Structure formats: C-alpha cells, structure tokens
Tab-separated table of C-alpha atoms and ligand atoms in Angstrom:
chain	number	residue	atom	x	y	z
A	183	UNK	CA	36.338	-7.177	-8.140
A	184	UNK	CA	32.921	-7.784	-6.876
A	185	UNK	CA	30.902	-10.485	-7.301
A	186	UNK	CA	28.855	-10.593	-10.504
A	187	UNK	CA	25.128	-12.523	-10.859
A	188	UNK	CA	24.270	-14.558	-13.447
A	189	UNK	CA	21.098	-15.361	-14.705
A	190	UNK	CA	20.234	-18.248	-17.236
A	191	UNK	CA	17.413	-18.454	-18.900
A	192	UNK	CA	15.173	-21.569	-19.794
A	193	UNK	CA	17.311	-22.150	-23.128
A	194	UNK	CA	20.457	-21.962	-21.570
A	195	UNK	CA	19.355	-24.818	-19.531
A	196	UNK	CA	17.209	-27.410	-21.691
A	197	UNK	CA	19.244	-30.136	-21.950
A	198	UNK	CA	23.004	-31.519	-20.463
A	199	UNK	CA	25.206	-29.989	-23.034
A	200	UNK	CA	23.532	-26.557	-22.406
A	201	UNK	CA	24.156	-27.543	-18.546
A	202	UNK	CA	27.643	-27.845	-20.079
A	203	UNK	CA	28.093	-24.741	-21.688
A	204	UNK	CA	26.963	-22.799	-18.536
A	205	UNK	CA	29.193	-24.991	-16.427
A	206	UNK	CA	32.135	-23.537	-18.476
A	207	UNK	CA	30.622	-20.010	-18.336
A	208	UNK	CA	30.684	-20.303	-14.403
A	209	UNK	CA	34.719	-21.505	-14.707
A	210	UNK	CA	35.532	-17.615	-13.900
A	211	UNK	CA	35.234	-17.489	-9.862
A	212	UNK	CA	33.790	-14.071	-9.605
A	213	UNK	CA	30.306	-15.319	-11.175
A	214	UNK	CA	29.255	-15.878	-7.354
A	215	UNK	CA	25.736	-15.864	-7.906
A	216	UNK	CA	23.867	-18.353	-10.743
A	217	UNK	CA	20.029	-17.735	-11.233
A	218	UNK	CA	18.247	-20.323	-13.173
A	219	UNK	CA	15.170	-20.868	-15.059
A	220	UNK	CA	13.070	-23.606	-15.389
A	221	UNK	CA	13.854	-26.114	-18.202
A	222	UNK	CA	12.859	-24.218	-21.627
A	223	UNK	CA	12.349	-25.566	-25.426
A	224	UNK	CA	14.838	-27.811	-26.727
A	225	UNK	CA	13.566	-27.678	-30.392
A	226	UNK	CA	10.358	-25.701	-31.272
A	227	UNK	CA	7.584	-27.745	-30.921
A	228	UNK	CA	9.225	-28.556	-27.549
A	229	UNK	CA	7.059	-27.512	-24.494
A	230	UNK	CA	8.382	-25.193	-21.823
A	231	UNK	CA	8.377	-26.723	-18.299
A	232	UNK	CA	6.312	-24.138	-16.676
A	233	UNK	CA	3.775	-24.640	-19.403
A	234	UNK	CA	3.460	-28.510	-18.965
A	235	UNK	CA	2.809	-27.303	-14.743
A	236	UNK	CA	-0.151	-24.528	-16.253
A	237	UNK	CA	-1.311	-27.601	-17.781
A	238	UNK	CA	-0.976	-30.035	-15.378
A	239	UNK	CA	-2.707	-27.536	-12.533
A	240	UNK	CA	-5.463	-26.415	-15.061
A	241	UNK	CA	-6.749	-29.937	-15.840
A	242	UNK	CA	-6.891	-31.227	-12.075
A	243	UNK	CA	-8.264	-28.144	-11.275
A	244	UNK	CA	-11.383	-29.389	-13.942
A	245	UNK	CA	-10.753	-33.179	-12.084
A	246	UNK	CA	-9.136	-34.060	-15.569
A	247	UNK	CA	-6.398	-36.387	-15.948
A	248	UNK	CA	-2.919	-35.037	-16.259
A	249	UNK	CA	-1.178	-37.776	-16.314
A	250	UNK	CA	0.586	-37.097	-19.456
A	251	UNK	CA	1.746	-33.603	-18.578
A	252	UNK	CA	3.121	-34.631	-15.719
A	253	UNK	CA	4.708	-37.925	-17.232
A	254	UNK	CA	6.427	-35.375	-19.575
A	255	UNK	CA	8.018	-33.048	-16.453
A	256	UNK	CA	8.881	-36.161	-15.091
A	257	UNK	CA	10.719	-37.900	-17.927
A	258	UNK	CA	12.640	-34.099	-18.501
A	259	UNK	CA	13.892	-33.599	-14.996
A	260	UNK	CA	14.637	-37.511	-14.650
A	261	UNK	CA	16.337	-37.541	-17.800
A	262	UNK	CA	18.336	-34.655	-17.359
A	263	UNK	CA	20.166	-36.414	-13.922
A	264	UNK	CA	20.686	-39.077	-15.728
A	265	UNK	CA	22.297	-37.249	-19.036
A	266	UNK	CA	24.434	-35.081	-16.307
A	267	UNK	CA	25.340	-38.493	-14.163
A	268	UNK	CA	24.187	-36.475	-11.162
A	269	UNK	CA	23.837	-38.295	-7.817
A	270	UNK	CA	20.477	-36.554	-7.354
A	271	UNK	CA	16.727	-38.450	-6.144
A	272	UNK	CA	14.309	-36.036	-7.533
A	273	UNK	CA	11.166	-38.772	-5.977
A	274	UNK	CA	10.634	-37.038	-3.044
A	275	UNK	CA	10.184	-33.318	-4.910
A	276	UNK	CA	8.399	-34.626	-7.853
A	277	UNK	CA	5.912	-36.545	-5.521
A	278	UNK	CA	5.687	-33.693	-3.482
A	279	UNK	CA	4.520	-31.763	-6.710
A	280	UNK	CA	2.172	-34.367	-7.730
A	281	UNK	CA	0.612	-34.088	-4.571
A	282	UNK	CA	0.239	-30.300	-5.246
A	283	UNK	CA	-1.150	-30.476	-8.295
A	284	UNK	CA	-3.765	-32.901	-7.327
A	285	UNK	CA	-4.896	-30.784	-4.538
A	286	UNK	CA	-4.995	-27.294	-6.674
A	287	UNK	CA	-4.907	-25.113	-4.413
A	288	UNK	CA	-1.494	-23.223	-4.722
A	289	UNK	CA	-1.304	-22.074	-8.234
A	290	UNK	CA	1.798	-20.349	-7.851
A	291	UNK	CA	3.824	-22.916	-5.989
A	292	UNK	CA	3.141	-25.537	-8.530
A	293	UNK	CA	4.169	-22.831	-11.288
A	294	UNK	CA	7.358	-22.354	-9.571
A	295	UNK	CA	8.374	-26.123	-9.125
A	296	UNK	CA	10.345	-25.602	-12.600
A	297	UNK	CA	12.958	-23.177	-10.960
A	298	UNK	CA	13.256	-25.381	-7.957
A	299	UNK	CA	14.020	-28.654	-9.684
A	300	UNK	CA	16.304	-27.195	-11.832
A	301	UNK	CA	18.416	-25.036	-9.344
A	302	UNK	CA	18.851	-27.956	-7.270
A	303	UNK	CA	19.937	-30.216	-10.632
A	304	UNK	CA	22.397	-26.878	-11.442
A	305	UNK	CA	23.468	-27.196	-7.603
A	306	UNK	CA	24.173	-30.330	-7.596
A	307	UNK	CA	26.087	-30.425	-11.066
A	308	UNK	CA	27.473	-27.331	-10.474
A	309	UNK	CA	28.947	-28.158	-6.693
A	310	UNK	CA	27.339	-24.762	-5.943
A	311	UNK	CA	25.263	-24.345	-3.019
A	312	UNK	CA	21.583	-24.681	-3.136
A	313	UNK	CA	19.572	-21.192	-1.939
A	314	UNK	CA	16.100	-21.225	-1.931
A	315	UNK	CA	13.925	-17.922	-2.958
A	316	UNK	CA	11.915	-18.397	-0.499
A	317	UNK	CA	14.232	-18.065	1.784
A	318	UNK	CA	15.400	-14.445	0.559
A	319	UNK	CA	12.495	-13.350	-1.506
A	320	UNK	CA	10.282	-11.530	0.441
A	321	UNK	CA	7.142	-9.461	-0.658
A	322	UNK	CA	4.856	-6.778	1.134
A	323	UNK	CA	1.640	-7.249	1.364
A	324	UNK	CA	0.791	-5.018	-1.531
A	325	UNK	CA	2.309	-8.049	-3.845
A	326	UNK	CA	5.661	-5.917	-4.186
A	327	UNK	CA	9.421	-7.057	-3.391
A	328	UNK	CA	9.704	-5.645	-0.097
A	329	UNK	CA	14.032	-4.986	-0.542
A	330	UNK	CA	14.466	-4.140	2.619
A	331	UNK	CA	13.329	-7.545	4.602
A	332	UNK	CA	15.188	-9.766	1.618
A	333	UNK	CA	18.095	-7.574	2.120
A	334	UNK	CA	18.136	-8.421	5.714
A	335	UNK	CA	17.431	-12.098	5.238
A	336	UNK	CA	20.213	-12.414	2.776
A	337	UNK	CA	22.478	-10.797	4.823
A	338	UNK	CA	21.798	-13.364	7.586
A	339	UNK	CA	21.538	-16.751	5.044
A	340	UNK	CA	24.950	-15.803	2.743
A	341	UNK	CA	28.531	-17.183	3.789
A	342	UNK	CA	31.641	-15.387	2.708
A	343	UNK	CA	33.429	-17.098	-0.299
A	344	UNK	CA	30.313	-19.501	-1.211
A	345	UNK	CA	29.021	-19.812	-4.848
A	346	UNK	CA	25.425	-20.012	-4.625
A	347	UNK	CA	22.502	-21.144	-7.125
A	348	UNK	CA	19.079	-19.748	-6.430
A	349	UNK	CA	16.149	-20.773	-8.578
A	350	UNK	CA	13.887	-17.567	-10.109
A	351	UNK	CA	10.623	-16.170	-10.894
A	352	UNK	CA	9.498	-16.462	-7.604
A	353	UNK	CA	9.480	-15.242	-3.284
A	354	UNK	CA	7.489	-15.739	-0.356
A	355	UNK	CA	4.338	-13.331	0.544
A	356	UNK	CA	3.408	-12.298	3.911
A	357	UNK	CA	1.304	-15.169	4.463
A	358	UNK	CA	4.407	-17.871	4.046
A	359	UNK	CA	3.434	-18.990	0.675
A	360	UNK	CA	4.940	-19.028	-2.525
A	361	UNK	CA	4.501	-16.103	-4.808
A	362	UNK	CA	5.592	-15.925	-8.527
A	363	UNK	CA	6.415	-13.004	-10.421
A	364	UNK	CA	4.845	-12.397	-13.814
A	365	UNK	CA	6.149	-14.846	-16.558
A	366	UNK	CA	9.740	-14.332	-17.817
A	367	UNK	CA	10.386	-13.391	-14.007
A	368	UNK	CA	13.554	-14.928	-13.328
A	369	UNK	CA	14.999	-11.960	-15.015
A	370	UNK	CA	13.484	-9.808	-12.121
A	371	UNK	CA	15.175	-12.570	-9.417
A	372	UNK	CA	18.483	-11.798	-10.808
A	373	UNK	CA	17.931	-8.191	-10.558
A	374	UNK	CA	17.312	-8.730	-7.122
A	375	UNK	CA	20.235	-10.927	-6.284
A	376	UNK	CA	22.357	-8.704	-7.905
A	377	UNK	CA	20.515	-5.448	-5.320
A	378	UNK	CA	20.907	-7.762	-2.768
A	379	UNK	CA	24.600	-9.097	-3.160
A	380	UNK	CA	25.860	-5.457	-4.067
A	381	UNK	CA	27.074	-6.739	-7.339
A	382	UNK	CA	28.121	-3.794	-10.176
A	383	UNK	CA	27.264	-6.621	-13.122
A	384	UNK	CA	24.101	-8.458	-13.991
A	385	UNK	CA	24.914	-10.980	-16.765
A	386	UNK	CA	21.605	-12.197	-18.362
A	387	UNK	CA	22.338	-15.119	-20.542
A	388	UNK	CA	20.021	-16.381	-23.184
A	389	UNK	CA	19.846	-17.538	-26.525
A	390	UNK	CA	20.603	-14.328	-28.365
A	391	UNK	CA	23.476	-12.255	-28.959
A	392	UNK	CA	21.690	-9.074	-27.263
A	393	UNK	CA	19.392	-6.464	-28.236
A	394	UNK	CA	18.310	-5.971	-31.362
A	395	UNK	CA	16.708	-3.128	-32.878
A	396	UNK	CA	13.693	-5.131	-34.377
A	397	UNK	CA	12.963	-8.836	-33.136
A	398	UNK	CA	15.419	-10.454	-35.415
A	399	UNK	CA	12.826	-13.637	-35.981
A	400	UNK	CA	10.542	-10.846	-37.756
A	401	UNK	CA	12.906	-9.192	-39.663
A	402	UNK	CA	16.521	-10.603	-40.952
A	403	UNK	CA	17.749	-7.219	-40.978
A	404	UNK	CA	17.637	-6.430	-37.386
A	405	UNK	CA	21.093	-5.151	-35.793
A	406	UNK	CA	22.022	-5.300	-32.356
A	407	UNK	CA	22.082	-2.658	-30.322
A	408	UNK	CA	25.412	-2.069	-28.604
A	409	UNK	CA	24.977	-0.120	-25.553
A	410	UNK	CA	21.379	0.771	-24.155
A	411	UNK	CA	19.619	3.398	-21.444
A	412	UNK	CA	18.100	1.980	-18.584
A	413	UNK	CA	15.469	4.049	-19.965
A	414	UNK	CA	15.277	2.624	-23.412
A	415	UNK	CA	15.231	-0.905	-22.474
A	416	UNK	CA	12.518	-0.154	-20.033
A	417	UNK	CA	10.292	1.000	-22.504
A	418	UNK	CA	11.400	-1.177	-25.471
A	419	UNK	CA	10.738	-4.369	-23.048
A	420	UNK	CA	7.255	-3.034	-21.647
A	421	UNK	CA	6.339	-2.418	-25.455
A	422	UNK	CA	7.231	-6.044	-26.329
A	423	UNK	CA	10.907	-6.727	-26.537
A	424	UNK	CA	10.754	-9.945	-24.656
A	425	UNK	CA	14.545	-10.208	-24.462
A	426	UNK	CA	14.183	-8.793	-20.417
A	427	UNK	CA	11.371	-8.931	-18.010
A	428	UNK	CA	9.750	-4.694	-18.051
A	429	UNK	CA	10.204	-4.061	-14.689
A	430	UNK	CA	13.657	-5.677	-14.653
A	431	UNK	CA	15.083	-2.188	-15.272
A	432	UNK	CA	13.608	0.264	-12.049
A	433	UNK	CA	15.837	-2.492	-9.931
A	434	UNK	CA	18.922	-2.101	-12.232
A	435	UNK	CA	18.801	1.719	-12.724
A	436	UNK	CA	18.242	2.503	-9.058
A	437	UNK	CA	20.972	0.631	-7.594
A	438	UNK	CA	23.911	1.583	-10.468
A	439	UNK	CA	23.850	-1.713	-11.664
A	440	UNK	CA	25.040	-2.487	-15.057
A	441	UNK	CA	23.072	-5.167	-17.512
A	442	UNK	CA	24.776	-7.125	-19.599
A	443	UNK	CA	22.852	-9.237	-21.869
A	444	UNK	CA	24.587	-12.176	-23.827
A	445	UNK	CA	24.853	-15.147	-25.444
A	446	UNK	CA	24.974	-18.646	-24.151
A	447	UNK	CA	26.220	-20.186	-26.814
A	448	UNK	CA	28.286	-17.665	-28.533
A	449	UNK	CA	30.232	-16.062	-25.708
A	450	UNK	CA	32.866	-14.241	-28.314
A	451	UNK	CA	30.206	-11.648	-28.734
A	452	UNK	CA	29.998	-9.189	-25.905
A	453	UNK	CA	26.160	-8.554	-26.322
A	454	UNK	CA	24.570	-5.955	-25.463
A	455	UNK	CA	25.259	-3.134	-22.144
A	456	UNK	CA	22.310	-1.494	-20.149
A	457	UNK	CA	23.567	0.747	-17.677
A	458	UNK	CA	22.769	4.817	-16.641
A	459	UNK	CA	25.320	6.607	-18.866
A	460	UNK	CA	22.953	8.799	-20.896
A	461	UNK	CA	23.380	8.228	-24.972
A	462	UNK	CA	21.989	9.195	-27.849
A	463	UNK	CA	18.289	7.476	-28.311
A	464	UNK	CA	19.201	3.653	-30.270
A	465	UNK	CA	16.193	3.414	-32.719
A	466	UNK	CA	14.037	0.439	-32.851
A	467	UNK	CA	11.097	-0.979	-33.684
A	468	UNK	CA	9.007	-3.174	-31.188
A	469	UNK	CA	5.951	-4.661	-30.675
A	470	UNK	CA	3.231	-7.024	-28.779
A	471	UNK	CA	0.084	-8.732	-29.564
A	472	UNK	CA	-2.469	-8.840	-26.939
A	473	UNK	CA	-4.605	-6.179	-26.321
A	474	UNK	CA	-7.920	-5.392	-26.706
A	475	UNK	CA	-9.682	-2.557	-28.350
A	476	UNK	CA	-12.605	-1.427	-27.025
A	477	UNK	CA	-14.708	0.846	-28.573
A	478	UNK	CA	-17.614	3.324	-27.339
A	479	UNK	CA	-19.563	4.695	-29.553
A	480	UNK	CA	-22.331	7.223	-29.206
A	481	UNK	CA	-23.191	11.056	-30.527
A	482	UNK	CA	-20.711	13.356	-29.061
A	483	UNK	CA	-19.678	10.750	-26.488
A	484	UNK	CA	-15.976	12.090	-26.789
A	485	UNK	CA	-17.023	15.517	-25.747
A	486	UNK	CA	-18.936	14.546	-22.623
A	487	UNK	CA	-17.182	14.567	-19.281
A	488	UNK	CA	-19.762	12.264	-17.314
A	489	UNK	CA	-19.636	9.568	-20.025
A	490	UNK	CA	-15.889	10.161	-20.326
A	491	UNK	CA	-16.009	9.304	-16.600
A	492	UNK	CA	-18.515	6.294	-16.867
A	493	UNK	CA	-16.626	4.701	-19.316
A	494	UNK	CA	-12.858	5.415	-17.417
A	495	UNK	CA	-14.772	3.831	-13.882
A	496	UNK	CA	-15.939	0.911	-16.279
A	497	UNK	CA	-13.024	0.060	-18.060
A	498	UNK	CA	-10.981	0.194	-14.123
A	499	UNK	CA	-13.975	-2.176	-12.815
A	500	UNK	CA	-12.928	-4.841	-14.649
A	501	UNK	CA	-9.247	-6.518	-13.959
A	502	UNK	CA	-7.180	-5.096	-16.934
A	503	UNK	CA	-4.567	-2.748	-18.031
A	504	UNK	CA	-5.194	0.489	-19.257
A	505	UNK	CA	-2.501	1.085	-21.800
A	506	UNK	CA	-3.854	3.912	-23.936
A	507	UNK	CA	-7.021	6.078	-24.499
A	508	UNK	CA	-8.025	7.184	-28.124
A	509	UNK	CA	-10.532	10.235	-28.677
A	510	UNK	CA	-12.786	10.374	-31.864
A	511	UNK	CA	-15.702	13.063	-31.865
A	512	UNK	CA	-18.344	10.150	-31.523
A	513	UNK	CA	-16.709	7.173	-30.026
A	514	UNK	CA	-13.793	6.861	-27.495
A	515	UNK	CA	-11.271	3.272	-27.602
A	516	UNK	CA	-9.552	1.750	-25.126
A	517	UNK	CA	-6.654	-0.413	-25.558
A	518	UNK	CA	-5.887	-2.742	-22.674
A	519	UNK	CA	-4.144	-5.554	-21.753
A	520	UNK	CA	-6.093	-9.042	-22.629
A	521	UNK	CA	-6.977	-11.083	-19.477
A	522	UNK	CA	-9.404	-14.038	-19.112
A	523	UNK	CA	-12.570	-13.999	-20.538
A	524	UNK	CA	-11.794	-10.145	-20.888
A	525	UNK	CA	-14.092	-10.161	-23.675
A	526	UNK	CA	-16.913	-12.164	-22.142
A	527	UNK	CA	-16.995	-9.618	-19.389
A	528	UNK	CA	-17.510	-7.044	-21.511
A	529	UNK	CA	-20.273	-8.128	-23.089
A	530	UNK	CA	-21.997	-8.709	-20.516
A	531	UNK	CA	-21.659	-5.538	-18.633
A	532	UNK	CA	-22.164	-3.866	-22.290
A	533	UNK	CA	-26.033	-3.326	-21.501
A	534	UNK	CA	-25.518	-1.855	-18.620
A	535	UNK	CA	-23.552	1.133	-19.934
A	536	UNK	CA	-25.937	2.573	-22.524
A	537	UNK	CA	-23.671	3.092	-25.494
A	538	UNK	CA	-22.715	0.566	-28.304
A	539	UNK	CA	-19.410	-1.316	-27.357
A	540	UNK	CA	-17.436	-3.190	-29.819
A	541	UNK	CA	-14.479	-5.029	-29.242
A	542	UNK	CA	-11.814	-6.290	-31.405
A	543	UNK	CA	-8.120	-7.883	-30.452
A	544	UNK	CA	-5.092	-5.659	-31.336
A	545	UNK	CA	-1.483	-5.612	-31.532
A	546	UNK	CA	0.782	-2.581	-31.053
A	547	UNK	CA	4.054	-1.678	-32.868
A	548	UNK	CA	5.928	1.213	-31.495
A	549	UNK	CA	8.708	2.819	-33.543
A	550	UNK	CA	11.479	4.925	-31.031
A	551	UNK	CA	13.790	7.450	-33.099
A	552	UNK	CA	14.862	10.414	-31.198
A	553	UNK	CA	14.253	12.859	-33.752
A	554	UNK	CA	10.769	12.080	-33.918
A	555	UNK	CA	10.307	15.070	-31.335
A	556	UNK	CA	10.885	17.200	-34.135
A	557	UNK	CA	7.542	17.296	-36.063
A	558	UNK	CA	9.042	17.819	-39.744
A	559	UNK	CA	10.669	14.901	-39.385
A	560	UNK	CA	8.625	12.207	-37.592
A	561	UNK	CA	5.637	13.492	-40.161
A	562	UNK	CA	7.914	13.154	-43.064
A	563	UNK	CA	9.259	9.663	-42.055
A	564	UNK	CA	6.414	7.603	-40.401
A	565	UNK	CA	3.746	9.232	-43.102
A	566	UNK	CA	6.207	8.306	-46.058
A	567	UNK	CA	7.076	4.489	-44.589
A	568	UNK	CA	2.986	4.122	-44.046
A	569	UNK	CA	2.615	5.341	-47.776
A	570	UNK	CA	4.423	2.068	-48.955
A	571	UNK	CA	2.897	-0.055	-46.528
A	572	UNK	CA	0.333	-3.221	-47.469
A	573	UNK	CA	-1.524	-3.399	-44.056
A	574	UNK	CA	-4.715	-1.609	-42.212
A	575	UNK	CA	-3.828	0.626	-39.308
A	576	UNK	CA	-6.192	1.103	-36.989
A	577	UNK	CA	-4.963	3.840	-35.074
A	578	UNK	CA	-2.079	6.015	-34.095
A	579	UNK	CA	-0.839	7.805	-31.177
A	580	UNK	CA	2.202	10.243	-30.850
A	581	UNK	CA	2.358	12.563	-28.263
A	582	UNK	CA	3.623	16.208	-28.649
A	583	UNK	CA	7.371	16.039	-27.022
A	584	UNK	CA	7.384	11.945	-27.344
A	585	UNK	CA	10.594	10.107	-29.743
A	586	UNK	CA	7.769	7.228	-30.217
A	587	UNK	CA	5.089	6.774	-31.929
A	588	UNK	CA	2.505	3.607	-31.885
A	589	UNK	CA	0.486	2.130	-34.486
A	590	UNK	CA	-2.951	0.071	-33.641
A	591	UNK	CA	-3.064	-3.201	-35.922
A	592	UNK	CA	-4.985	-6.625	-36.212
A	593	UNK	CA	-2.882	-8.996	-35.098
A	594	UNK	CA	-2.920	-10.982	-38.161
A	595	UNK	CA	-0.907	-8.500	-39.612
A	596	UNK	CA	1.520	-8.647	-36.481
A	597	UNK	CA	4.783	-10.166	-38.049
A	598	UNK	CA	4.677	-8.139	-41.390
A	599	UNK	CA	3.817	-5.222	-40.102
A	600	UNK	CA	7.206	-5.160	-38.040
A	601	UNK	CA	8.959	-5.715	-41.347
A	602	UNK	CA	7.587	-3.762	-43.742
A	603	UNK	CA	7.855	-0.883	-41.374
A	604	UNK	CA	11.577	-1.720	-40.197
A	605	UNK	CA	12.591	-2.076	-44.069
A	606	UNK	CA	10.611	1.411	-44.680
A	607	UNK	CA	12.198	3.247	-41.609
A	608	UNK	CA	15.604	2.322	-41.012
A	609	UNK	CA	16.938	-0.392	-43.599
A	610	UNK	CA	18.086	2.706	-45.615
B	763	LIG	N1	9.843	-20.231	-16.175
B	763	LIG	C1	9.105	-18.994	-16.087
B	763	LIG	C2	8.469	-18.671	-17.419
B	763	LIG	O1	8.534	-19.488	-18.335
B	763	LIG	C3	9.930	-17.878	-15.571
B	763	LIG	C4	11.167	-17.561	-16.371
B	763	LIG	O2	11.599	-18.343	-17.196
B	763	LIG	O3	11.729	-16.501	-16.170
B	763	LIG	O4	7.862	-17.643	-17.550
C-alpha cells in the first residue's frame, strides 16, 4: 500500500491529550506523512494561535505593546512541552519570533510561526522527522504553487522508509521568503504533500465526523454526507462549508487522489469520501457571511453598455472579489468579497462615478439539489420553502441549467436563515 498523508487540523492539536489521540492515530505505519496546524481553540472563548500572531504583528506594527499576546503564544507552546514531557527548548524560535514581530516587516512569516512550532513539538513527540515547508513549498512568481519545482525538491529532501511531519499553510516565494496560503491553508499543504508523495489517500482530520449537508452548529438536523464529488465539495467549500480549504479540491481531483475527511476524536466513524467517481448530486445547504453589496443606481443604468462597463472597470479597480452581478432596470449590484476598508474606498471613489452608490454587508446561502435544473420543480420547492420563511431576502440568483440557487440576506439573519430554509427544504 502506498503511503497515505495526514493532515490535522488546529483542534486536533490544542492541547497534550489531543497530541495523544493523534499519536495513536499515527500507530498504523502507512500514515507516512503528518501535516499539522497551528495550535487551535481549546474551549470557545479560547484564541487560535495564528490569531494571537495577527494580533501581536498588528499592534507593533501601530508601535503598541503586545506583550500580552505574545505572553499568551508563549505560555501555549511552553506549556504544551511541558504537558507532553518533551525534551524540546522552544527559546531560541520564540525569540526569534519576537524579534520578528517587533520589526514588522514579514507579515506572513510571523503568521506562519504557529505551524512551525507545532510541527517541531509533533516531531519531537512524535519521533517523526522534522520537514520544513519551506524547504518543499515552492511558489511562482504569480503567487501560485509552482508543482513542478516542489516536486523536484521533495524528490531530492525525502528518504525511503522515513515518517515525516511538515508544518502547513505555508511555502517559499521566488524571492526566499515565506509565503502563506489563505487562512484554513494547511488543508491545501496536505493536498500538496499528498501530489507530491504520490499518495492515493488524503486523511483530513478535524473535529467533525465529515460533511454535513447543512453546518450542523446551525441546524441540529444536519446529516452527513457519505460520499462526495470532487465537484460538490469544491463548490460547497467556496460557498462557505469551512470543513476544507476551496481550492483544496483542483489538487485532489487532478491527481486521482481520494479525500477522506474524519474525526479526531471519534475514529469509529468513517467520515466522509471525496474522490472522482461521479454520483448522484448530495443536497445541501451552505452559506457565508462577508460580502458586500453594492448598489448603482441611476435611470436605465442596467440597459447602458458604457455605464455597464464603467461600473465592471470600477468595481475590478479596487482589490476585491467579484462573486456575482445582479441586473435591475435602474440599478445594477455587485456582490463581492469584503476586504479592508472595502467600504471606505468606495465611498470615496463614489463621486467620481456619477451615479448613486449604496452599500450594505451581505451574506449568501446557496441551496444545491440536482433537480433544481428542472424548472417545475426548483420553482415549486424554493418558492414554497420562501413562502414559510420569517426573514428579508434581498436577492436571488439561479441560472438556467444550474442545480443551485443563492439567496442575498443581511447577515443578521445569517444563522436562521440556514435553518428555517434546511427545515423547509429537506427535513421532510
Ligand atoms: N493556522 C492557520 C489558520 O488558522 C492555517 C490553518 O489552520 O490551516 O488559518
């Protein structure tokens, strides 16, 4: 059999007895390859690691005092050798970091010291050998994982018959420096070992039994979802189903590899299987909060090409995602992604563009059936579940031959919008 990659997320490794649990996970020899996450939450109002290192960067980067933020990484990492009785001096590293963070000038390698330290804590617990990303991650100069130059490096850094532990959610750029992925992106480092290694099995552990069909914190009802398309989970993760990192999937799918997403702590379940084999469409409800709605109004505006155009080579001149377009007779929306200060921007560049611009923050739910590319019955359903409904929606979008369809909301009504519409749609 070949070897298999495993990939633990933040959960999986917040404290010693989940360093436990994953040490008995890694008892079966062909899990060669162990990708870790920084330290997550250990209770709710716990902070993330990576969080505490946003902070700590974002207040020396004002010339505030971070003390505190830091004193918290510290006393997690420190505690945790202690809790494992690992013979491990973290000094040098975390003084290394602190030096980092007071200098602010490499966001990303200070957001990726989570990873590190805890790959080299799993290493050394573990008695697997330590492999840096950096040292196999490489990406082009276009900010892309350039597979091709990793693929070679790996080939040259990896000994026959060694286990290995290799922190994620980040690689090297072209100018020798450390580059992270988006967040969640230690998913995506798996991925890549598992490209890399020629492994048939990714096994993503985290704190849920799988997949579910609705987010299962929103709605108590939500089943998981057995087996899954490459092509499902692509679009159910870039749509909000934080269970995988969205572009996880093009890495999988292209290189045969089969996902298998599990449980931690309950290992009797199987979770849930990603892999090619087409299969009837699961259907599921997802969602994200955000995005931004921006709105042009003016008389006809919708109908006229130049202003169409103005308003497309606006909306790209500012750094955000276009995720859809919305046509009214006298005013034309777009939804994109929220970035910093998104809205300030807009404002100010408001004038410039003649027409009234409003703005207002939005979530989006999208609901996937596959016989919603039948008309008769996608009207039937989605108009009959938004009958019963107790919530505003501000828009929706199906296209013609589509199995989805997505609903516009304010994001107060986020969390019981998911339910009501779950409960309405499929918990009959
Ligand atoms: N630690 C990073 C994050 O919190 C990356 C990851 O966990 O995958 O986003």
């Amino acid at each position: 059999m070949n070897s298999i990659v495993c990939k633990f997320g933040g959960s999986s490794l917040a404290d010693a007895s989940a360093f436990q649990t994953v040490a008995d996970i890694l008892k079966d020899k062909n899990r060669r390859f162990v990708v870790v996450s920084a330290p997550g939450k250990r209770y709710k109002e716990d902070k993330k690691i990576t969080d505490l290192l946003i902070d700590c960067f974002s207040l020396s980067s004002k010339n505030e005092n971070y003390e505190k933020e830091f004193g918290l990484i510290v006393d997690r990492f420190v505690g945790l050798v202690k809790d494992l009785n690992i013979n491990l001096d973290l000094k040098p590293y975390l003084d290394e970091i602190n030096r980092e963070i007071k200098l602010h000038t490499s966001y990303d390698y200070v957001l990726s010291r989570g990873e590190f330290l805890n790959a080299k804590i799993a290493s050394c617990y573990l008695g697997f050998k330590f492999l840096d990303a950096k040292d196999i991650i490489f990406f082009d100069k276009d900010g892309k994982v350039d597979l091709s130059l990793s693929k070679k490096m790996f080939n040259k850094i990896i000994d026959e018959d060694v286990r290995y532990v290799i922190p994620g959610f980040y690689g090297i750029d072209t100018t020798g420096n450390i580059k992270t992925f988006s967040r969640g992106g230690s998913d995506l480092t798996g991925a890549i070992i598992a490209v890399l290694s020629d492994s048939s099995v990714y096994e993503n552990f985290t704190d849920v039994d799988g997949v579910y069909d609705v987010d299962p914190n929103k709605c108590k009802k939500a089943k998981l979802l057995r087996r899954l398309s490459f092509s499902e989970m692509r679009k159910m993760s870039s749509l909000g189903a934080g269970v995988l990192h969205p572009d996880c999937s093009d890495f999988l799918e292209s290189n045969n590899i089969v996902l298998n997403i599990r449980n931690t702590f309950n290992l009797l379940d199987p979770g849930t299987m990603v892999s090619n084999e087409p299969k009837p469409y699961a259907r599921s409800i997802t969602g994200k909060k955000g995005y931004l709605l921006i709105n042009f109004e003016g008389d006809l505006i919708a109908q006229s090409r130049g202003k169409i155009e103005d308003l497309k080579n606006f909306i790209e001149s500012i750094p955000c995602k276009i995720q859809k377009i919305i046509e009214g007779i006298d005013s034309i929306s777009f939804v994109v992604n929220l970035g910093d200060n998104l809205e300030d921007k807009i404002d100010k560049i408001n004038c410039n563009i003649g027409v009234k611009v409003s703005t207002q923050k939005v979530a989006l739910v999208t609901i996937f059936d596959s016989c919603f590319n039948e008309y008769k019955i996608w009207q039937d359903k989605v108009f009959d579940a938004l009958s019963k409904i107790n919530f505003e929606i501000l828009f929706i979008t199906k296209s013609t031959s589509d199995i989805s369809v997505i609903i516009g909301i304010k994001e107060e009504d986020f969390d019981l919008s998911i339910e009501q519409l779950y409960l309405n749609l499929f918990d009959k």
